[in-house]
Amino acid sequence: MSLPTSLRKSVTPPELEFIASQQLVEIVPLISMERTAFISGAYGPLRPPQKTKIPLWMAVNLKLKKKCHIVAPPWLNVDYLQERLAKETAEKEFSELPFRFAEISKVLLDVASDDLENPDKLRSLLKDLREARQAKSREGLNHLDASELSLPNLCQMEINEIRPFFIQSMAILGQFVRQADNQMQDE
Amino acid sequence: MNSDYFSIEAILAENQKVQCAFKQDLPNLGHLGGGSERHIKASNKLQIPIWLAYTIIFSDWADFMIPAAFNPRVKNALRAEAKSVRLSNLVGSGGSWYGFGKLIMDSLDGEQAEELSQMLESTFRHRLIETIDQAQHFGVIGTSGVGGSAGDTSQIFREGLDTTERELFALAQESARKVKKWYETSDKSRR
């Protein structure tokens, strides 16, 4: 294979961020633009101050040129995340969050923190959430067996982080299972 | 860990030696045991690498003994506290205790194999969390923080990891490092 070893095991976080950038976000444009066709579809027209939905990558691009304000997605606010965090710490299961919340929240906090309310609080909440969830996926290692593992509501970034060694561990555990037809290779 | 033909780990695991007790005289095969004897005599006990032992055992020339790395003493130690056993010491440097165990398990049958299978599995499970915890810890703090006194229990544990676990350690460390790096990079400077 021509891929370097580090890329064969799983997707890298920047690649996930790229994928997440295809998702639509709402913006308030500050410039007007006709409806424009891109490979992924046609977006626009932009008519300030009317809200429109465009892909995240385009929103980030416009935002960095100060040509729009990004409207925070409904889950990216202090109240909602606080409620999730409370749930996360109280319950054994992973709480429900958007599948790509880690990527999207990072990008938004990075480039559009002035459009969000209380970005510092958001950051610390997201960090707490991440840590609480990490503790749970660590707990999941306890229940690892050779055949299956179910961790519902795990989000993309977390899956990606644990994928390489979870898979490897499961493969190893699979080797220890004795099967009737698994006697000697020569037989 | 797997038995793939091209797997270096599998080759290394097969290089481990097991004690074989020969049941019959084998003329002119003394070199198998690496000794200076010209012939192998019945009741001779020799250390034979496991890739060779297969043939000898299947031809019913010899019986093999369960190696010291899997004897009852090790088993009891593992049952008491799997994390404090230094697996790497049991199989020599670069050895794979799990790989070796798997090979032994495959050549046994019945209850013995079942027992070994359970021992391998429970040992692996008990050590897994500690392995991953430490790997993530080192993935996050980077290489600069590695050190600590030699008497440190976590360091002793790391030194006792066998190759299979070392691989896992490296995987977990790498992925923790990547994610951390991603969280820390800012987009603003890139564009």
mmCIF file of C-alpha atoms in Angstrom:
data_model
loop_
_atom_site.group_PDB
_atom_site.id
_atom_site.type_symbol
_atom_site.label_atom_id
_atom_site.label_comp_id
_atom_site.label_asym_id
_atom_site.label_seq_id
_atom_site.Cartn_x
_atom_site.Cartn_y
_atom_site.Cartn_z
ATOM 1 C CA MET A 1 0.000 0.000 0.000
ATOM 2 C CA SER A 2 1.191 3.445 -0.767
ATOM 3 C CA LEU A 3 -0.384 5.113 2.243
ATOM 4 C CA PRO A 4 1.928 5.803 5.163
ATOM 5 C CA THR A 5 1.304 3.553 8.170
ATOM 6 C CA SER A 6 -0.176 6.312 10.263
ATOM 7 C CA LEU A 7 -2.956 6.896 7.735
ATOM 8 C CA ARG A 8 -3.900 3.260 7.201
ATOM 9 C CA LYS A 9 -5.457 2.683 10.598
ATOM 10 C CA SER A 10 -8.057 5.380 10.595
ATOM 11 C CA VAL A 11 -9.035 8.764 9.303
ATOM 12 C CA THR A 12 -7.182 11.727 10.757
ATOM 13 C CA PRO A 13 -8.946 14.430 12.754
ATOM 14 C CA PRO A 14 -8.328 17.123 10.086
ATOM 15 C CA GLU A 15 -9.988 14.845 7.533
ATOM 16 C CA LEU A 16 -12.989 14.501 9.805
ATOM 17 C CA GLU A 17 -13.107 18.239 10.132
ATOM 18 C CA PHE A 18 -13.124 18.472 6.369
ATOM 19 C CA ILE A 19 -16.042 16.060 6.144
ATOM 20 C CA ALA A 20 -17.925 17.934 8.836
ATOM 21 C CA SER A 21 -17.433 21.136 6.859
ATOM 22 C CA GLN A 22 -19.978 19.894 4.329
ATOM 23 C CA GLN A 23 -22.756 20.347 6.850
ATOM 24 C CA LEU A 24 -25.046 23.285 6.509
ATOM 25 C CA VAL A 25 -25.045 26.167 8.954
ATOM 26 C CA GLU A 26 -27.175 29.228 9.115
ATOM 27 C CA ILE A 27 -25.591 32.578 8.460
ATOM 28 C CA VAL A 28 -26.559 36.193 8.325
ATOM 29 C CA PRO A 29 -24.748 37.486 5.271
ATOM 30 C CA LEU A 30 -23.289 40.970 5.155
ATOM 31 C CA ILE A 31 -22.840 40.950 1.408
ATOM 32 C CA SER A 32 -25.242 40.072 -1.333
ATOM 33 C CA MET A 33 -24.533 37.359 -3.827
ATOM 34 C CA GLU A 34 -26.557 35.603 -6.477
ATOM 35 C CA ARG A 35 -27.356 31.933 -6.197
ATOM 36 C CA THR A 36 -24.136 30.161 -7.084
ATOM 37 C CA ALA A 37 -23.573 26.597 -8.201
ATOM 38 C CA PHE A 38 -20.867 24.561 -6.497
ATOM 39 C CA ILE A 39 -19.963 20.930 -7.024
ATOM 40 C CA SER A 40 -21.915 19.941 -3.923
ATOM 41 C CA GLY A 41 -24.964 21.983 -4.906
ATOM 42 C CA ALA A 42 -26.228 25.499 -5.388
ATOM 43 C CA TYR A 43 -26.272 27.862 -2.441
ATOM 44 C CA GLY A 44 -27.643 31.315 -1.965
ATOM 45 C CA PRO A 45 -28.781 33.819 -2.915
ATOM 46 C CA LEU A 46 -27.305 35.885 -0.111
ATOM 47 C CA ARG A 47 -29.491 38.894 0.666
ATOM 48 C CA PRO A 48 -28.598 40.735 3.854
ATOM 49 C CA PRO A 49 -30.034 40.590 6.420
ATOM 50 C CA GLN A 50 -31.915 37.475 5.463
ATOM 51 C CA LYS A 51 -30.676 34.234 7.012
ATOM 52 C CA THR A 52 -29.550 31.467 4.645
ATOM 53 C CA LYS A 53 -28.082 28.054 4.967
ATOM 54 C CA ILE A 54 -24.689 27.377 3.417
ATOM 55 C CA PRO A 55 -22.036 24.735 4.023
ATOM 56 C CA LEU A 56 -19.744 25.253 6.960
ATOM 57 C CA TRP A 57 -16.610 25.600 4.839
ATOM 58 C CA MET A 58 -18.169 28.464 2.917
ATOM 59 C CA ALA A 59 -19.426 30.080 6.091
ATOM 60 C CA VAL A 60 -15.949 29.901 7.603
ATOM 61 C CA ASN A 61 -14.489 31.406 4.477
ATOM 62 C CA LEU A 62 -16.957 34.303 4.443
ATOM 63 C CA LYS A 63 -16.614 34.776 8.186
ATOM 64 C CA LEU A 64 -12.861 35.138 7.963
ATOM 65 C CA LYS A 65 -13.396 37.848 5.349
ATOM 66 C CA LYS A 66 -15.932 39.453 7.699
ATOM 67 C CA LYS A 67 -18.711 38.995 5.193
ATOM 68 C CA CYS A 68 -21.177 37.162 7.409
ATOM 69 C CA HIS A 69 -22.210 36.304 10.928
ATOM 70 C CA ILE A 70 -22.644 32.637 11.718
ATOM 71 C CA VAL A 71 -25.766 31.681 13.633
ATOM 72 C CA ALA A 72 -24.914 29.123 16.274
ATOM 73 C CA PRO A 73 -26.603 25.754 15.772
ATOM 74 C CA PRO A 74 -29.361 25.045 18.301
ATOM 75 C CA TRP A 75 -27.166 22.735 20.350
ATOM 76 C CA LEU A 76 -24.233 25.088 20.680
ATOM 77 C CA ASN A 77 -25.267 27.191 23.640
ATOM 78 C CA VAL A 78 -24.511 27.169 27.319
ATOM 79 C CA ASP A 79 -27.935 26.002 28.524
ATOM 80 C CA TYR A 80 -28.156 23.044 26.194
ATOM 81 C CA LEU A 81 -24.617 21.862 26.800
ATOM 82 C CA GLN A 82 -24.978 22.281 30.541
ATOM 83 C CA GLU A 83 -28.056 20.112 30.466
ATOM 84 C CA ARG A 84 -26.190 17.511 28.381
ATOM 85 C CA LEU A 85 -23.257 17.588 30.756
ATOM 86 C CA ALA A 86 -25.519 17.013 33.741
ATOM 87 C CA LYS A 87 -27.036 14.075 31.904
ATOM 88 C CA GLU A 88 -23.646 12.809 30.858
ATOM 89 C CA THR A 89 -22.359 12.693 34.412
ATOM 90 C CA ALA A 90 -25.561 11.313 35.894
ATOM 91 C CA GLU A 91 -26.236 8.488 33.472
ATOM 92 C CA LYS A 92 -24.205 5.529 32.399
ATOM 93 C CA GLU A 93 -24.979 5.857 28.712
ATOM 94 C CA PHE A 94 -23.551 8.424 26.376
ATOM 95 C CA SER A 95 -25.943 11.329 26.026
ATOM 96 C CA GLU A 96 -27.259 12.238 22.633
ATOM 97 C CA LEU A 97 -25.272 14.860 20.810
ATOM 98 C CA PRO A 98 -24.963 15.656 17.121
ATOM 99 C CA PHE A 99 -22.720 13.079 15.452
ATOM 100 C CA ARG A 100 -20.119 15.640 14.443
ATOM 101 C CA PHE A 101 -20.474 18.034 17.346
ATOM 102 C CA ALA A 102 -16.781 17.972 18.207
ATOM 103 C CA GLU A 103 -15.659 19.069 14.761
ATOM 104 C CA ILE A 104 -18.336 21.681 14.219
ATOM 105 C CA SER A 105 -18.052 23.215 17.654
ATOM 106 C CA LYS A 106 -14.301 23.413 17.317
ATOM 107 C CA VAL A 107 -14.453 25.144 13.951
ATOM 108 C CA LEU A 108 -17.109 27.576 15.111
ATOM 109 C CA LEU A 109 -15.321 28.422 18.340
ATOM 110 C CA ASP A 110 -12.187 28.883 16.375
ATOM 111 C CA VAL A 111 -13.317 31.266 13.673
ATOM 112 C CA ALA A 112 -16.609 32.660 14.896
ATOM 113 C CA SER A 113 -16.253 32.943 18.651
ATOM 114 C CA ASP A 114 -17.574 36.509 18.490
ATOM 115 C CA ASP A 115 -20.859 35.225 17.060
ATOM 116 C CA LEU A 116 -21.350 32.838 19.955
ATOM 117 C CA GLU A 117 -22.566 33.704 23.393
ATOM 118 C CA ASN A 118 -20.070 33.173 26.118
ATOM 119 C CA PRO A 119 -17.459 31.248 24.090
ATOM 120 C CA ASP A 120 -15.192 30.612 27.054
ATOM 121 C CA LYS A 121 -17.940 28.932 28.980
ATOM 122 C CA LEU A 122 -18.786 26.900 25.874
ATOM 123 C CA ARG A 123 -15.202 25.805 25.555
ATOM 124 C CA SER A 124 -14.976 24.622 29.103
ATOM 125 C CA LEU A 125 -18.338 22.852 28.851
ATOM 126 C CA LEU A 126 -17.247 21.053 25.706
ATOM 127 C CA LYS A 127 -14.037 20.058 27.383
ATOM 128 C CA ASP A 128 -15.899 18.693 30.394
ATOM 129 C CA LEU A 129 -18.234 16.816 28.089
ATOM 130 C CA ARG A 130 -15.324 15.348 26.227
ATOM 131 C CA GLU A 131 -13.659 14.209 29.426
ATOM 132 C CA ALA A 132 -16.843 12.706 30.825
ATOM 133 C CA ARG A 133 -17.353 10.810 27.606
ATOM 134 C CA GLN A 134 -13.773 9.662 27.476
ATOM 135 C CA ALA A 135 -14.139 8.143 30.912
ATOM 136 C CA LYS A 136 -17.113 6.218 29.590
ATOM 137 C CA SER A 137 -15.375 4.887 26.531
ATOM 138 C CA ARG A 138 -12.577 3.768 28.823
ATOM 139 C CA GLU A 139 -15.224 1.944 30.810
ATOM 140 C CA GLY A 140 -16.256 0.361 27.513
ATOM 141 C CA LEU A 141 -12.852 -1.313 27.314
ATOM 142 C CA ASN A 142 -13.918 -3.376 30.319
ATOM 143 C CA HIS A 143 -16.767 -4.853 28.381
ATOM 144 C CA LEU A 144 -14.746 -5.540 25.296
ATOM 145 C CA ASP A 145 -15.102 -9.004 23.880
ATOM 146 C CA ALA A 146 -14.148 -10.722 20.686
ATOM 147 C CA SER A 147 -17.452 -10.451 18.890
ATOM 148 C CA GLU A 148 -19.088 -7.115 19.397
ATOM 149 C CA LEU A 149 -19.106 -3.847 21.243
ATOM 150 C CA SER A 150 -21.970 -1.447 21.459
ATOM 151 C CA LEU A 151 -21.377 2.125 22.485
ATOM 152 C CA PRO A 152 -24.424 4.014 21.260
ATOM 153 C CA ASN A 153 -24.288 7.785 20.745
ATOM 154 C CA LEU A 154 -20.559 7.865 20.467
ATOM 155 C CA CYS A 155 -19.680 10.701 18.129
ATOM 156 C CA GLN A 156 -17.451 10.648 15.094
ATOM 157 C CA MET A 157 -14.360 12.124 16.681
ATOM 158 C CA GLU A 158 -14.543 9.760 19.634
ATOM 159 C CA ILE A 159 -15.075 6.724 17.459
ATOM 160 C CA ASN A 160 -12.097 7.735 15.438
ATOM 161 C CA GLU A 161 -9.933 8.186 18.482
ATOM 162 C CA ILE A 162 -10.620 4.782 19.946
ATOM 163 C CA ARG A 163 -10.911 2.869 16.684
ATOM 164 C CA PRO A 164 -7.299 1.735 16.178
ATOM 165 C CA PHE A 165 -6.768 0.137 19.550
ATOM 166 C CA PHE A 166 -10.315 -1.094 20.080
ATOM 167 C CA ILE A 167 -10.140 -3.001 16.820
ATOM 168 C CA GLN A 168 -6.725 -4.366 17.599
ATOM 169 C CA SER A 169 -7.768 -5.425 21.104
ATOM 170 C CA MET A 170 -10.826 -7.159 19.769
ATOM 171 C CA ALA A 171 -8.734 -8.966 17.184
ATOM 172 C CA ILE A 172 -6.389 -10.148 19.899
ATOM 173 C CA LEU A 173 -9.243 -11.307 22.095
ATOM 174 C CA GLY A 174 -10.601 -13.122 19.074
ATOM 175 C CA GLN A 175 -7.374 -15.061 18.836
ATOM 176 C CA PHE A 176 -7.786 -16.390 22.355
ATOM 177 C CA VAL A 177 -11.173 -17.863 21.673
ATOM 178 C CA ARG A 178 -10.867 -21.544 21.149
ATOM 179 C CA GLN A 179 -12.811 -22.968 18.297
ATOM 180 C CA ALA A 180 -13.349 -26.582 17.513
ATOM 181 C CA ASP A 181 -11.994 -26.165 14.001
ATOM 182 C CA ASN A 182 -9.058 -24.126 15.219
ATOM 183 C CA GLN A 183 -6.800 -26.958 16.280
ATOM 184 C CA MET A 184 -3.622 -26.942 14.242
ATOM 185 C CA GLN A 185 -3.137 -25.057 11.042
ATOM 186 C CA ASP A 186 -1.665 -28.148 9.404
ATOM 187 C CA GLU A 187 -4.750 -30.216 9.943
ATOM 188 C CA MET B 1 -0.361 -11.925 17.037
ATOM 189 C CA ASN B 2 -2.001 -13.478 14.022
ATOM 190 C CA SER B 3 -0.790 -16.540 12.227
ATOM 191 C CA ASP B 4 -0.383 -14.817 8.892
ATOM 192 C CA TYR B 5 2.477 -16.202 6.817
ATOM 193 C CA PHE B 6 4.173 -12.834 6.451
ATOM 194 C CA SER B 7 3.620 -11.636 9.994
ATOM 195 C CA ILE B 8 6.932 -10.916 11.697
ATOM 196 C CA GLU B 9 5.260 -11.240 15.089
ATOM 197 C CA ALA B 10 4.099 -14.733 14.218
ATOM 198 C CA ILE B 11 7.608 -15.719 13.182
ATOM 199 C CA LEU B 12 9.057 -14.332 16.400
ATOM 200 C CA ALA B 13 6.432 -16.106 18.457
ATOM 201 C CA GLU B 14 7.268 -19.383 16.733
ATOM 202 C CA ASN B 15 10.886 -18.914 17.635
ATOM 203 C CA GLN B 16 10.186 -19.507 21.317
ATOM 204 C CA LYS B 17 11.455 -22.803 22.610
ATOM 205 C CA VAL B 18 9.542 -25.547 24.290
ATOM 206 C CA GLN B 19 10.902 -28.456 26.203
ATOM 207 C CA CYS B 20 10.339 -31.721 24.375
ATOM 208 C CA ALA B 21 10.823 -35.181 25.838
ATOM 209 C CA PHE B 22 11.712 -37.597 23.066
ATOM 210 C CA LYS B 23 10.043 -40.954 22.988
ATOM 211 C CA GLN B 24 12.342 -42.740 20.574
ATOM 212 C CA ASP B 25 15.878 -42.713 19.289
ATOM 213 C CA LEU B 26 16.501 -40.425 16.367
ATOM 214 C CA PRO B 27 19.824 -41.193 14.730
ATOM 215 C CA ASN B 28 21.846 -38.342 13.224
ATOM 216 C CA LEU B 29 19.422 -35.669 14.350
ATOM 217 C CA GLY B 30 21.361 -34.435 17.353
ATOM 218 C CA HIS B 31 21.780 -30.998 15.770
ATOM 219 C CA LEU B 32 18.077 -30.281 16.296
ATOM 220 C CA GLY B 33 18.677 -29.613 19.949
ATOM 221 C CA GLY B 34 21.701 -27.500 19.139
ATOM 222 C CA GLY B 35 23.922 -29.748 21.206
ATOM 223 C CA SER B 36 27.079 -31.570 20.263
ATOM 224 C CA GLU B 37 25.483 -34.996 20.495
ATOM 225 C CA ARG B 38 25.175 -36.839 17.218
ATOM 226 C CA HIS B 39 22.011 -38.749 17.996
ATOM 227 C CA ILE B 40 18.870 -38.031 19.934
ATOM 228 C CA LYS B 41 18.041 -40.784 22.356
ATOM 229 C CA ALA B 42 14.682 -41.692 23.793
ATOM 230 C CA SER B 43 14.065 -39.882 27.112
ATOM 231 C CA ASN B 44 16.301 -37.029 26.014
ATOM 232 C CA LYS B 45 14.892 -33.645 26.892
ATOM 233 C CA LEU B 46 15.682 -30.846 24.526
ATOM 234 C CA GLN B 47 14.621 -27.258 23.992
ATOM 235 C CA ILE B 48 13.101 -27.150 20.530
ATOM 236 C CA PRO B 49 11.769 -24.028 18.833
ATOM 237 C CA ILE B 50 8.064 -24.280 18.425
ATOM 238 C CA TRP B 51 8.040 -24.197 14.617
ATOM 239 C CA LEU B 52 10.081 -27.364 14.675
ATOM 240 C CA ALA B 53 8.271 -28.858 17.617
ATOM 241 C CA TYR B 54 5.055 -29.063 15.575
ATOM 242 C CA THR B 55 6.523 -31.652 13.247
ATOM 243 C CA ILE B 56 8.189 -33.605 16.007
ATOM 244 C CA ILE B 57 5.044 -33.742 18.091
ATOM 245 C CA PHE B 58 2.832 -34.684 15.164
ATOM 246 C CA SER B 59 5.186 -37.420 14.131
ATOM 247 C CA ASP B 60 4.781 -38.658 17.674
ATOM 248 C CA TRP B 61 8.515 -38.570 18.291
ATOM 249 C CA ALA B 62 8.203 -36.510 21.419
ATOM 250 C CA ASP B 63 5.903 -35.002 23.986
ATOM 251 C CA PHE B 64 6.214 -31.381 24.885
ATOM 252 C CA MET B 65 5.887 -29.765 28.249
ATOM 253 C CA ILE B 66 4.009 -26.617 28.941
ATOM 254 C CA PRO B 67 6.700 -23.932 29.052
ATOM 255 C CA ALA B 68 7.631 -22.137 32.232
ATOM 256 C CA ALA B 69 5.918 -18.970 31.000
ATOM 257 C CA PHE B 70 2.567 -20.697 31.445
ATOM 258 C CA ASN B 71 3.189 -22.853 34.489
ATOM 259 C CA PRO B 72 0.907 -22.836 37.550
ATOM 260 C CA ARG B 73 3.128 -20.366 39.386
ATOM 261 C CA VAL B 74 2.712 -17.770 36.647
ATOM 262 C CA LYS B 75 -0.954 -18.595 36.468
ATOM 263 C CA ASN B 76 -1.457 -17.961 40.161
ATOM 264 C CA ALA B 77 0.496 -14.739 39.975
ATOM 265 C CA LEU B 78 -1.681 -13.597 37.075
ATOM 266 C CA ARG B 79 -4.817 -14.533 38.901
ATOM 267 C CA ALA B 80 -3.717 -12.593 41.962
ATOM 268 C CA GLU B 81 -2.806 -9.415 40.100
ATOM 269 C CA ALA B 82 -2.319 -9.543 36.361
ATOM 270 C CA LYS B 83 -0.904 -6.032 36.264
ATOM 271 C CA SER B 84 2.090 -6.813 38.451
ATOM 272 C CA VAL B 85 3.399 -9.682 36.343
ATOM 273 C CA ARG B 86 6.139 -8.714 33.926
ATOM 274 C CA LEU B 87 5.134 -10.611 30.819
ATOM 275 C CA SER B 88 8.160 -9.427 28.872
ATOM 276 C CA ASN B 89 10.422 -11.216 31.345
ATOM 277 C CA LEU B 90 8.622 -14.492 30.812
ATOM 278 C CA VAL B 91 9.399 -14.744 27.125
ATOM 279 C CA GLY B 92 12.690 -12.909 26.785
ATOM 280 C CA SER B 93 13.257 -9.626 24.994
ATOM 281 C CA GLY B 94 11.072 -8.910 22.018
ATOM 282 C CA GLY B 95 8.993 -11.929 22.808
ATOM 283 C CA SER B 96 5.270 -12.144 22.550
ATOM 284 C CA TRP B 97 3.799 -13.869 25.547
ATOM 285 C CA TYR B 98 0.344 -13.824 24.020
ATOM 286 C CA GLY B 99 1.560 -15.076 20.659
ATOM 287 C CA PHE B 100 3.465 -17.863 22.315
ATOM 288 C CA GLY B 101 0.497 -18.712 24.489
ATOM 289 C CA LYS B 102 -1.734 -18.839 21.461
ATOM 290 C CA LEU B 103 0.604 -21.299 19.744
ATOM 291 C CA ILE B 104 0.778 -23.490 22.824
ATOM 292 C CA MET B 105 -2.973 -23.314 23.179
ATOM 293 C CA ASP B 106 -3.423 -24.454 19.593
ATOM 294 C CA SER B 107 -1.239 -27.476 20.112
ATOM 295 C CA LEU B 108 -3.090 -28.565 23.239
ATOM 296 C CA ASP B 109 -6.574 -29.889 23.357
ATOM 297 C CA GLY B 110 -9.388 -30.413 25.770
ATOM 298 C CA GLU B 111 -9.343 -28.915 29.214
ATOM 299 C CA GLN B 112 -5.745 -27.739 29.129
ATOM 300 C CA ALA B 113 -6.345 -25.627 26.058
ATOM 301 C CA GLU B 114 -9.537 -24.255 27.535
ATOM 302 C CA GLU B 115 -7.708 -23.270 30.677
ATOM 303 C CA LEU B 116 -4.948 -21.568 28.748
ATOM 304 C CA SER B 117 -7.449 -19.759 26.578
ATOM 305 C CA GLN B 118 -9.133 -18.370 29.673
ATOM 306 C CA MET B 119 -5.845 -17.408 31.221
ATOM 307 C CA LEU B 120 -4.745 -15.505 28.125
ATOM 308 C CA GLU B 121 -8.062 -13.753 27.823
ATOM 309 C CA SER B 122 -8.415 -12.692 31.428
ATOM 310 C CA THR B 123 -4.803 -11.547 31.604
ATOM 311 C CA PHE B 124 -5.247 -9.470 28.477
ATOM 312 C CA ARG B 125 -8.446 -7.898 29.758
ATOM 313 C CA HIS B 126 -7.039 -7.051 33.132
ATOM 314 C CA ARG B 127 -3.998 -5.386 31.685
ATOM 315 C CA LEU B 128 -5.739 -3.654 28.805
ATOM 316 C CA ILE B 129 -7.176 -0.688 30.679
ATOM 317 C CA GLU B 130 -3.901 0.110 32.385
ATOM 318 C CA THR B 131 -2.092 -0.146 29.067
ATOM 319 C CA ILE B 132 -4.494 2.199 27.313
ATOM 320 C CA ASP B 133 -4.612 4.628 30.234
ATOM 321 C CA GLN B 134 -0.894 4.974 30.234
ATOM 322 C CA ALA B 135 -0.720 5.222 26.466
ATOM 323 C CA GLN B 136 -3.255 8.036 26.444
ATOM 324 C CA HIS B 137 -1.459 9.745 29.251
ATOM 325 C CA PHE B 138 1.781 9.696 27.290
ATOM 326 C CA GLY B 139 0.009 10.611 24.089
ATOM 327 C CA VAL B 140 -1.265 13.758 25.753
ATOM 328 C CA ILE B 141 1.805 14.904 27.638
ATOM 329 C CA GLY B 142 4.080 14.125 24.722
ATOM 330 C CA THR B 143 7.535 12.663 25.010
ATOM 331 C CA SER B 144 8.978 15.425 27.143
ATOM 332 C CA GLY B 145 7.315 14.214 30.318
ATOM 333 C CA VAL B 146 8.505 10.636 30.093
ATOM 334 C CA GLY B 147 10.746 9.726 32.945
ATOM 335 C CA GLY B 148 9.896 9.290 36.564
ATOM 336 C CA SER B 149 11.838 7.249 39.032
ATOM 337 C CA ALA B 150 12.631 3.634 38.266
ATOM 338 C CA GLY B 151 10.654 2.474 41.280
ATOM 339 C CA ASP B 152 7.504 3.965 39.830
ATOM 340 C CA THR B 153 4.871 1.242 39.537
ATOM 341 C CA SER B 154 3.575 2.520 36.231
ATOM 342 C CA GLN B 155 7.035 2.416 34.773
ATOM 343 C CA ILE B 156 7.510 -1.142 35.970
ATOM 344 C CA PHE B 157 4.252 -2.002 34.298
ATOM 345 C CA ARG B 158 5.357 -0.425 31.031
ATOM 346 C CA GLU B 159 8.590 -2.347 31.063
ATOM 347 C CA GLY B 160 6.656 -5.535 31.603
ATOM 348 C CA LEU B 161 4.457 -5.117 28.533
ATOM 349 C CA ASP B 162 4.833 -7.829 25.951
ATOM 350 C CA THR B 163 5.109 -6.990 22.236
ATOM 351 C CA THR B 164 1.408 -7.413 21.611
ATOM 352 C CA GLU B 165 0.626 -4.904 24.312
ATOM 353 C CA ARG B 166 3.365 -2.610 23.149
ATOM 354 C CA GLU B 167 1.718 -2.416 19.748
ATOM 355 C CA LEU B 168 -1.564 -1.474 21.364
ATOM 356 C CA PHE B 169 0.203 1.062 23.495
ATOM 357 C CA ALA B 170 1.704 2.664 20.396
ATOM 358 C CA LEU B 171 -1.665 2.722 18.622
ATOM 359 C CA ALA B 172 -3.452 4.349 21.521
ATOM 360 C CA GLN B 173 -0.675 6.822 22.108
ATOM 361 C CA GLU B 174 -0.605 7.855 18.482
ATOM 362 C CA SER B 175 -4.330 8.386 18.246
ATOM 363 C CA ALA B 176 -4.459 10.348 21.507
ATOM 364 C CA ARG B 177 -1.630 12.500 20.215
ATOM 365 C CA LYS B 178 -3.373 13.155 16.919
ATOM 366 C CA VAL B 179 -6.643 14.158 18.514
ATOM 367 C CA LYS B 180 -4.908 16.414 20.984
ATOM 368 C CA LYS B 181 -2.959 18.087 18.217
ATOM 369 C CA TRP B 182 -6.155 18.674 16.296
ATOM 370 C CA TYR B 183 -7.876 20.253 19.288
ATOM 371 C CA GLU B 184 -4.966 22.567 19.773
ATOM 372 C CA THR B 185 -4.396 23.804 16.239
ATOM 373 C CA SER B 186 -6.208 26.924 15.268
ATOM 374 C CA ASP B 187 -7.795 27.393 11.894
ATOM 375 C CA LYS B 188 -7.267 31.094 11.792
ATOM 376 C CA SER B 189 -3.592 30.921 11.071
ATOM 377 C CA ARG B 190 -4.047 28.320 8.367
ATOM 378 C CA ARG B 191 -6.250 30.384 6.112
#
